[in-house]
PDB file of C-alpha atoms in Angstrom:
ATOM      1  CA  UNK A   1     228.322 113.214 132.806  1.00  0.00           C
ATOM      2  CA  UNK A   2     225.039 110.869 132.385  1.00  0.00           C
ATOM      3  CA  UNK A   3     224.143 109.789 128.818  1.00  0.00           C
ATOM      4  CA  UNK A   4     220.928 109.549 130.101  1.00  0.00           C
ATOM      5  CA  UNK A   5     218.379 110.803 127.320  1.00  0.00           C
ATOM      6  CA  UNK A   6     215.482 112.629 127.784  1.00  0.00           C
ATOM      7  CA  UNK A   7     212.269 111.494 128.723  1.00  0.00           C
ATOM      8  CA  UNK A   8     210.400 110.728 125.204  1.00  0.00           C
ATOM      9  CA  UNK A   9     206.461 113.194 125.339  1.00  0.00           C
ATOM     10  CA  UNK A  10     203.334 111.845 124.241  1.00  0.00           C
ATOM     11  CA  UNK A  11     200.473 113.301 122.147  1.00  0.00           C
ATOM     12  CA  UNK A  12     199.009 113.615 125.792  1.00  0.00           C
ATOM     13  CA  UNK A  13     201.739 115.832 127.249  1.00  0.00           C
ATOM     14  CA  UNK A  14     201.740 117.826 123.919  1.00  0.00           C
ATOM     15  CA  UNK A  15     198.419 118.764 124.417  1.00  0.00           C
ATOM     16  CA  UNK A  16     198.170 119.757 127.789  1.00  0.00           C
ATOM     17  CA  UNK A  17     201.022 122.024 127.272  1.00  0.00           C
ATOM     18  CA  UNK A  18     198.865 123.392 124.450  1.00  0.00           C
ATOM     19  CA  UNK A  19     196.454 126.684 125.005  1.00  0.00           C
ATOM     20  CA  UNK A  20     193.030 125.733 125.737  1.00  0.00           C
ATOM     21  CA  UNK A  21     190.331 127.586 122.999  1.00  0.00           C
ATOM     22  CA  UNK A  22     187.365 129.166 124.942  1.00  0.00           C
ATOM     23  CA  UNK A  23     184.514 127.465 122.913  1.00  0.00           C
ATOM     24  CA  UNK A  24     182.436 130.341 120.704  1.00  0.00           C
ATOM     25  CA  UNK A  25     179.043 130.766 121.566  1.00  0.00           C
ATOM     26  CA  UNK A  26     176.218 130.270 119.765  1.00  0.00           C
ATOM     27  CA  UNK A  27     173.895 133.506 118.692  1.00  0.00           C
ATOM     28  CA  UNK A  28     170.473 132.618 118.276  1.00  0.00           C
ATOM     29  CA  UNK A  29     168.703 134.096 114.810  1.00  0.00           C
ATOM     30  CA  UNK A  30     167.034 137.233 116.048  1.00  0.00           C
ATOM     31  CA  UNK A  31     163.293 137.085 115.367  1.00  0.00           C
ATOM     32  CA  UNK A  32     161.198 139.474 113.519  1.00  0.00           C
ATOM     33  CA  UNK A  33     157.749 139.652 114.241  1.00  0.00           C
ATOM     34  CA  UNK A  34     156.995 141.204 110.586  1.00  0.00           C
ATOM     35  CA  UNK A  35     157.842 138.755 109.011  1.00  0.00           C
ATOM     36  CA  UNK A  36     156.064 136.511 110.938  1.00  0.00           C
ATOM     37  CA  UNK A  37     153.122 137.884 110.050  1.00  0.00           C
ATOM     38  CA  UNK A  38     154.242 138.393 106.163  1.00  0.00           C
ATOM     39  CA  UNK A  39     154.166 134.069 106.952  1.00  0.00           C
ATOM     40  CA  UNK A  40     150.921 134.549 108.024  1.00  0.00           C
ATOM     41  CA  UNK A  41     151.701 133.433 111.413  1.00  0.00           C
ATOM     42  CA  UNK A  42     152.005 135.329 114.836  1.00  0.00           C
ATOM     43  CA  UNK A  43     154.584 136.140 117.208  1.00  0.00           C
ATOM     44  CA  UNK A  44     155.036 134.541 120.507  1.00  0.00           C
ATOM     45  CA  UNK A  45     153.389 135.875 123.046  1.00  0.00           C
ATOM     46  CA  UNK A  46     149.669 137.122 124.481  1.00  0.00           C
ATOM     47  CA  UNK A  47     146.886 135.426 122.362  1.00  0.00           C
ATOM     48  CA  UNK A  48     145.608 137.785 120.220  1.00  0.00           C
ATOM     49  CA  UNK A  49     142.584 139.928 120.974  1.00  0.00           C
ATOM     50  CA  UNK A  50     139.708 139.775 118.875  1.00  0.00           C
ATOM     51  CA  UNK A  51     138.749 143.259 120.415  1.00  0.00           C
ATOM     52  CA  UNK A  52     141.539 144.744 119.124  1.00  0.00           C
ATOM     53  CA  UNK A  53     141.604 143.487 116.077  1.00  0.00           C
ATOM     54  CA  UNK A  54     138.058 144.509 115.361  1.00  0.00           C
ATOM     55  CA  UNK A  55     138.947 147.903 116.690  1.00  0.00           C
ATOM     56  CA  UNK A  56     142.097 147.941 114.385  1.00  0.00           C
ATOM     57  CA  UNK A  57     140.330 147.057 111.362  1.00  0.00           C
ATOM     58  CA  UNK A  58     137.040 149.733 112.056  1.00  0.00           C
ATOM     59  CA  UNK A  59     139.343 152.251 112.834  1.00  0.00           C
ATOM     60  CA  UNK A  60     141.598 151.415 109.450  1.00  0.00           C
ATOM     61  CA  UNK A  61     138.594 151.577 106.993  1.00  0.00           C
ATOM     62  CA  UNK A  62     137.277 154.753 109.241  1.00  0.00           C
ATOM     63  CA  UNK A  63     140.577 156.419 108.443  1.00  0.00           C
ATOM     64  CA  UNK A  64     140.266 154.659 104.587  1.00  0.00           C
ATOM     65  CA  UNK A  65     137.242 156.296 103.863  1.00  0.00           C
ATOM     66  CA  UNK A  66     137.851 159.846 105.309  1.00  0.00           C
ATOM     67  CA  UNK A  67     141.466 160.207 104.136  1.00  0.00           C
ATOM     68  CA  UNK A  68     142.449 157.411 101.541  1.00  0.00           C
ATOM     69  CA  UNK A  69     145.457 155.578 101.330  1.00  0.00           C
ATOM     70  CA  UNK A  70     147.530 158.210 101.762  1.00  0.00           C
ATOM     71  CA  UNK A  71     145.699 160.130 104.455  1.00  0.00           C
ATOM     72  CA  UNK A  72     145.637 157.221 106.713  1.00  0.00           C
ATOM     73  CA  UNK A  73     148.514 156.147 108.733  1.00  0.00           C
ATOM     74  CA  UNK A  74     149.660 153.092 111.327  1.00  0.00           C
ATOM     75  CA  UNK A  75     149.680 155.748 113.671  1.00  0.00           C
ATOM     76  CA  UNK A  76     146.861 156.979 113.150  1.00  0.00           C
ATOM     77  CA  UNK A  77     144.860 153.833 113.151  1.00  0.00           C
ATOM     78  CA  UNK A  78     146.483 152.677 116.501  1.00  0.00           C
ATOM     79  CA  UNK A  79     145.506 155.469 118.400  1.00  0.00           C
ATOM     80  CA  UNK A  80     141.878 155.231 116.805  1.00  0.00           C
ATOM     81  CA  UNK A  81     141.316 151.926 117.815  1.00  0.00           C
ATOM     82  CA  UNK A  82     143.376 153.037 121.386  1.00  0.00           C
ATOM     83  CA  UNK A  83     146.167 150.420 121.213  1.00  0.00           C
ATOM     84  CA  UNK A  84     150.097 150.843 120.413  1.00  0.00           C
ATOM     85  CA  UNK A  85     151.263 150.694 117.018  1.00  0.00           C
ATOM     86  CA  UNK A  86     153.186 147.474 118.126  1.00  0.00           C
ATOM     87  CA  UNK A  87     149.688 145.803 118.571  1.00  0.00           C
ATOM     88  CA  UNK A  88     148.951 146.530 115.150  1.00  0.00           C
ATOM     89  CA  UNK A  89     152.241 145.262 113.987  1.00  0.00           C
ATOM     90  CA  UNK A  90     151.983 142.428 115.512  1.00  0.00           C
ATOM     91  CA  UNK A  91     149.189 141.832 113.001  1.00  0.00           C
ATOM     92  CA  UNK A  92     149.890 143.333 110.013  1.00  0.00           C
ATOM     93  CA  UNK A  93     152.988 144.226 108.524  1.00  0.00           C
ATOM     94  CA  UNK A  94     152.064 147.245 106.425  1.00  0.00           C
ATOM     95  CA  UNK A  95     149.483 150.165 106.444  1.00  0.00           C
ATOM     96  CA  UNK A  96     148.273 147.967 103.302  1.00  0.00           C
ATOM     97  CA  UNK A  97     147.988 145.458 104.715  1.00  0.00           C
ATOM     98  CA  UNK A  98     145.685 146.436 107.296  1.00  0.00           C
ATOM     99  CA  UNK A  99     143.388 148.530 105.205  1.00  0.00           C
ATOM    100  CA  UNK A 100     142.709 145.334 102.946  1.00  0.00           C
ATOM    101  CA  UNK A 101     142.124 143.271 105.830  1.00  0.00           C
ATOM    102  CA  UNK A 102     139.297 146.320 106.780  1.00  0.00           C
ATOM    103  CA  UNK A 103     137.879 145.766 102.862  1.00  0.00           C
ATOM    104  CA  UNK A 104     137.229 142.563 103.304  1.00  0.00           C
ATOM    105  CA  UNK A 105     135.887 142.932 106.879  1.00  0.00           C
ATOM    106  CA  UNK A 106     133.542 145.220 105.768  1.00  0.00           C
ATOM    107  CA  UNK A 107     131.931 142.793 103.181  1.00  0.00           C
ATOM    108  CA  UNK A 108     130.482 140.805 106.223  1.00  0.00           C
ATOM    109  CA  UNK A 109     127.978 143.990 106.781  1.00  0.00           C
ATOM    110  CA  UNK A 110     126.248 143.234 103.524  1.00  0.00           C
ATOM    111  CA  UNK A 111     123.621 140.984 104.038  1.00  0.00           C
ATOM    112  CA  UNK A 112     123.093 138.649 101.484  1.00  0.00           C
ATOM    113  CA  UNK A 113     122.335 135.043 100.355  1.00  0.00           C
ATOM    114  CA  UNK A 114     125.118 132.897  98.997  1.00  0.00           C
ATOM    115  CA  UNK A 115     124.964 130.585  95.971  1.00  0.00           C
ATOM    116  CA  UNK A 116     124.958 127.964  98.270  1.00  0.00           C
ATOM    117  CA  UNK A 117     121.736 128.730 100.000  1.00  0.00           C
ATOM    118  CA  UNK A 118     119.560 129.244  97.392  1.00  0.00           C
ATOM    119  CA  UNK A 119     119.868 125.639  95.510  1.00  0.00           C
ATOM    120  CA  UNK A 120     116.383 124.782  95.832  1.00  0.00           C
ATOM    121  CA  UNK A 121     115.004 128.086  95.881  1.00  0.00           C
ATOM    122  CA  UNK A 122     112.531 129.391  92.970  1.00  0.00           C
ATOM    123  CA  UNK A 123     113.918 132.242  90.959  1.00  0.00           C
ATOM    124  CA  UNK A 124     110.759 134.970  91.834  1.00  0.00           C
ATOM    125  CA  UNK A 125     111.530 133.854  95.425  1.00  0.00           C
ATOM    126  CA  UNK A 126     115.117 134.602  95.409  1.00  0.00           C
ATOM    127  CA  UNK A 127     115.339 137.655  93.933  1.00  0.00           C
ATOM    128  CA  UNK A 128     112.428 139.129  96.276  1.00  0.00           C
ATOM    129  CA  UNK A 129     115.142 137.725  99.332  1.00  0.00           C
ATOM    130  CA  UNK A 130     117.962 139.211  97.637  1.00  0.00           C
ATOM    131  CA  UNK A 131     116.847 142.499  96.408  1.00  0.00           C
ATOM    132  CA  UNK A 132     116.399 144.575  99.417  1.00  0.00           C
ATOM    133  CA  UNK A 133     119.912 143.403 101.102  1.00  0.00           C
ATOM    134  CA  UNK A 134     121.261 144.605  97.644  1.00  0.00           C
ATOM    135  CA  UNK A 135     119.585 147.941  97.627  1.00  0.00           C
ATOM    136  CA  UNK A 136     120.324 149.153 101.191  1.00  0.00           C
ATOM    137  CA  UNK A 137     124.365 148.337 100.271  1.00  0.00           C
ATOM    138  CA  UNK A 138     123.685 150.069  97.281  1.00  0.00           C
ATOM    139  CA  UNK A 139     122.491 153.137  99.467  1.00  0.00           C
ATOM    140  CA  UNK A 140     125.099 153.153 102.441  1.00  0.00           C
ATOM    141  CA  UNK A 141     127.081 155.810 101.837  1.00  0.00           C
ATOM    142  CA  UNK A 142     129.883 154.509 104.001  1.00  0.00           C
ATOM    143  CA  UNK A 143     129.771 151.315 101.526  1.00  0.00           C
ATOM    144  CA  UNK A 144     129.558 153.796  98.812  1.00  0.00           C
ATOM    145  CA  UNK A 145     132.707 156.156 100.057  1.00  0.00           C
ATOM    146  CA  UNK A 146     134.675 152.962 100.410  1.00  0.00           C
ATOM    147  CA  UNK A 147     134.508 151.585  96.987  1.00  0.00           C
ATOM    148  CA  UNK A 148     135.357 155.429  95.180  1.00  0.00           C
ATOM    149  CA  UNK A 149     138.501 155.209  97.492  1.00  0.00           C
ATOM    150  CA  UNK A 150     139.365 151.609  96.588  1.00  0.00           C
ATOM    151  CA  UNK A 151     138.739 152.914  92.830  1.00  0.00           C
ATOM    152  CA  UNK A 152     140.901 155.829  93.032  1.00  0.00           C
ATOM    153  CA  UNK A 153     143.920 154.177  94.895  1.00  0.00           C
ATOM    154  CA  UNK A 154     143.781 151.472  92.142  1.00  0.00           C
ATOM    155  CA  UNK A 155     146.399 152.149  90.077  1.00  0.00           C
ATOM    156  CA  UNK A 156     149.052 153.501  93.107  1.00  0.00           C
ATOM    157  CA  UNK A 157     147.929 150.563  95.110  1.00  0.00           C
ATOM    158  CA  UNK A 158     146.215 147.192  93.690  1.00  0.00           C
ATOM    159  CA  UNK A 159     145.939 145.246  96.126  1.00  0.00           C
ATOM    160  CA  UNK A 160     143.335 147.086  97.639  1.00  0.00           C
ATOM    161  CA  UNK A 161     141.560 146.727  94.539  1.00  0.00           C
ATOM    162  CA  UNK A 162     142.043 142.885  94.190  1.00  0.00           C
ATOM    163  CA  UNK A 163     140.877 142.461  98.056  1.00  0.00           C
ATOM    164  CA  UNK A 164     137.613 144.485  96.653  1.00  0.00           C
ATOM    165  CA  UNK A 165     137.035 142.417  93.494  1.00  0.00           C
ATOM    166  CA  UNK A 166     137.455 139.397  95.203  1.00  0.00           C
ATOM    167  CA  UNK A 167     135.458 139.720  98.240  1.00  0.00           C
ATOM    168  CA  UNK A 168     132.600 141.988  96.752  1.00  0.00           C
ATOM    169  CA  UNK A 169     132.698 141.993  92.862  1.00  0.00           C
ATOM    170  CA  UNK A 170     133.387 138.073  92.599  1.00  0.00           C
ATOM    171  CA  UNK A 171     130.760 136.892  94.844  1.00  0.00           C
ATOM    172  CA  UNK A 172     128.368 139.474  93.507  1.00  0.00           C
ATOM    173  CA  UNK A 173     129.063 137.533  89.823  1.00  0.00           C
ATOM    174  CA  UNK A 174     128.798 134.079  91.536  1.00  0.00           C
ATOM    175  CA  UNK A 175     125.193 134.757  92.516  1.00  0.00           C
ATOM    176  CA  UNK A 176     124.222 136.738  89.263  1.00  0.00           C
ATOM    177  CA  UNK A 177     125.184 133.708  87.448  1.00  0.00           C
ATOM    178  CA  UNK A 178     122.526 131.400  89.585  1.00  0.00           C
ATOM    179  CA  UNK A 179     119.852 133.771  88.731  1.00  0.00           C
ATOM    180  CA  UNK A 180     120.752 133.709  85.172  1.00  0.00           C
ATOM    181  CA  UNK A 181     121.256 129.932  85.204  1.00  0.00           C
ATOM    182  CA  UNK A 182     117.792 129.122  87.203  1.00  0.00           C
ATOM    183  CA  UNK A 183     116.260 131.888  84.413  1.00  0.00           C
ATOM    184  CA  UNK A 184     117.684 129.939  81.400  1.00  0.00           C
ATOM    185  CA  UNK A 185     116.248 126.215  83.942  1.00  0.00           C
ATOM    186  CA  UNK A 186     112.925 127.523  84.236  1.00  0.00           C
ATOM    187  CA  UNK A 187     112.174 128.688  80.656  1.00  0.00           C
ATOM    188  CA  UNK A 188     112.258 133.017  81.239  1.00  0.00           C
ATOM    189  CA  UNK A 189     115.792 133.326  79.404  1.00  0.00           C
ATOM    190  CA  UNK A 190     116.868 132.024  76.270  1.00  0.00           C
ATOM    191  CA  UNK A 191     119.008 128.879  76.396  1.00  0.00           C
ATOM    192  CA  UNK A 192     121.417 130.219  73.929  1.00  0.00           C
ATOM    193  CA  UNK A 193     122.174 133.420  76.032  1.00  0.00           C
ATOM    194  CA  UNK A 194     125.252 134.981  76.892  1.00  0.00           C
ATOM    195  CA  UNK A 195     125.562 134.764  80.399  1.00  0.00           C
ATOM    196  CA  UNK A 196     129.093 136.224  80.688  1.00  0.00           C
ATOM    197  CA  UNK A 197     127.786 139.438  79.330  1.00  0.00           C
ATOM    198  CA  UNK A 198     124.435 139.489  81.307  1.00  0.00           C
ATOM    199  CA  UNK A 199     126.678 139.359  84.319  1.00  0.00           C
ATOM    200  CA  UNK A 200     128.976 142.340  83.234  1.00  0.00           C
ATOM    201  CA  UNK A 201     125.813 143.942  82.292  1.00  0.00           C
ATOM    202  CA  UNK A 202     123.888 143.429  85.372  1.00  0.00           C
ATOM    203  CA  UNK A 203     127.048 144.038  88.272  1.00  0.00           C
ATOM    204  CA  UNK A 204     128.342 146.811  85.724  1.00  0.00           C
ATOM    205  CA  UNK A 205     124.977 148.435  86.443  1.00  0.00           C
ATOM    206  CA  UNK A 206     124.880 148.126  90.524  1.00  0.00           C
ATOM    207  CA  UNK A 207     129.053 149.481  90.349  1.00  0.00           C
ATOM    208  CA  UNK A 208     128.117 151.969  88.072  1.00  0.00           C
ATOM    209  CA  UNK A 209     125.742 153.281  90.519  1.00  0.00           C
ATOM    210  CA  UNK A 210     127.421 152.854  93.887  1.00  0.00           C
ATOM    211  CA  UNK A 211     129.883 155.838  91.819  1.00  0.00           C
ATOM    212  CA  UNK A 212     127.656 158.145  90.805  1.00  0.00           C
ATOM    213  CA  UNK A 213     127.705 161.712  92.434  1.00  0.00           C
ATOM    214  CA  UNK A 214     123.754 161.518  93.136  1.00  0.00           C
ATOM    215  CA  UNK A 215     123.250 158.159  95.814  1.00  0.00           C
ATOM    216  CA  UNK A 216     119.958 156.687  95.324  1.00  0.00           C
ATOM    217  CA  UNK A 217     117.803 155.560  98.741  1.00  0.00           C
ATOM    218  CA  UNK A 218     117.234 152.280  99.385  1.00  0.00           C
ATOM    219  CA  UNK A 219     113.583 152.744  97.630  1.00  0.00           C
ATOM    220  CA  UNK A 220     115.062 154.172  94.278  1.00  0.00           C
ATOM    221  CA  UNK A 221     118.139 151.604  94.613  1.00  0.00           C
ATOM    222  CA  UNK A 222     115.564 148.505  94.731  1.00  0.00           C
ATOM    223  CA  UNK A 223     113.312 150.238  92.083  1.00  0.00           C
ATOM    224  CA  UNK A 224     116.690 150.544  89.977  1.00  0.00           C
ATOM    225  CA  UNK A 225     117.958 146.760  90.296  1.00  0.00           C
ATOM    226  CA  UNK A 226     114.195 145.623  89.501  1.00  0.00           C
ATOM    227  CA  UNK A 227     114.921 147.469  86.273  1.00  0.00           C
ATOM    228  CA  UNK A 228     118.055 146.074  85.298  1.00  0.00           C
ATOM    229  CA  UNK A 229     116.989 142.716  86.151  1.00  0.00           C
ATOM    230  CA  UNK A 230     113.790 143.143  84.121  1.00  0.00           C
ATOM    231  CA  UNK A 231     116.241 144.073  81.075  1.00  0.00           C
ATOM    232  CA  UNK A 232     118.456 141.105  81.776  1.00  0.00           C
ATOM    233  CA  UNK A 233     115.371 138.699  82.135  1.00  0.00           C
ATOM    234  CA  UNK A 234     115.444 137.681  85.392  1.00  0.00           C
ATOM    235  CA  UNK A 235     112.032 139.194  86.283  1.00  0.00           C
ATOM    236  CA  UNK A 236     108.687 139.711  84.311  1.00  0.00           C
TER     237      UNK A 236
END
């Protein structure tokens, strides 16, 4: 009988005898195009189309002003504009969304000069340049249907409202406050005057009329802001 002892293993031969562990594989994150565009960026893909997105956004403030908030829907804008609802998606992650981009969209129709422009420009000058743009937005009834939607969906849906106030009511302020400012410069309004209030005075005026039942043309709107900036002493 041997006394021979068995052959000693190593770590190697352990191992091999060992199962072998398929490796796991990895799972990508899936990606979400909404909230992509909550990031404000866009999904991988076709480059957008400015067509479509100008259809999107007529076609959302069309629906806006016929139906409201809650007579307008993503479906109902996509087939408006004729695209899928995954174009507008793609875009926008909300109906709300959308129909604040339209608000603000719809502020580039109103002609108007900017504080900007008007540095050097003598006060009878610039308010005879910014008068009639004023009066025919004052008299566009689509301009006019807009805002008494954005007013009444206020309280179920502020955003809407903040996209208005910043894009229409702000500026609006800005370039009251140069008139009032070159008034008080050239000697027409009292150096001491409240110019906070004569701007609430003078854009409360031009809101209060863009919501009252009886629209004025763009004859009787001019006529009416030549008033009110008579009382706040911007004209003679």
């Amino acid at each position: 009988m041997s006394n021979a002892s068995p052959p000693n293993r190593t770590s190697g031969d352990r191992d091999a005898t060992r199962p072998q562990e398929t490796p796991k594989r990895k799972i990508a994150p899936k990606r979400n195009h909404h909230d992509e565009s909550r990031r404000g960026g866009t999904a991988r893909g076709r480059p957008r189309n400015p067509e479509a997105d100008r259809a999107i956004l007529r076609a959302a403030l069309d629906l806006f002003i016929e139906g409201g908030v809650e007579g307008t829907s993503i479906e109902q804008i996509a087939k408006r504009a004729g695209v899928g609802k995954l174009t507008v998606y793609r875009r926008w992650d909300s109906k709300e969304a959308v129909l604040a981009a339209a608000i603000e969209s719809a502020r580039d129709e109103i002609p108007e000069t900017a504080p900007a422009d008007v540095a050097d420009v003598p006060l009878a000058t610039l308010i005879r340049e910014l008068l009639p743009g004023l009066a025919e937005a004052i008299a566009d009834p689509r301009l006019r249907a807009m805002i008494a939607r954005v007013f009444g969906a206020s309280v179920s849906h502020p955003e809407l409202m903040a996209t208005y106030w910043e894009n229409y009511v702000v500026p609006r302020r800005q370039i009251t406050r140069v008139l009032l400012e070159r008034a008080q410069a050239e000697g027409s309004l009292a150096a001491d005057a409240d110019l906070d209030v004569l701007i609430d005075m003078v854009v409360g005026a031009v809101m209060f009329r863009l919501v009252q039942p009886e629209p004025l043309d763009a004859a009787g709107a001019r006529a009416y802001l030549e008033s009110v900036y008579r009382r706040a002493g911007l004209i003679e």
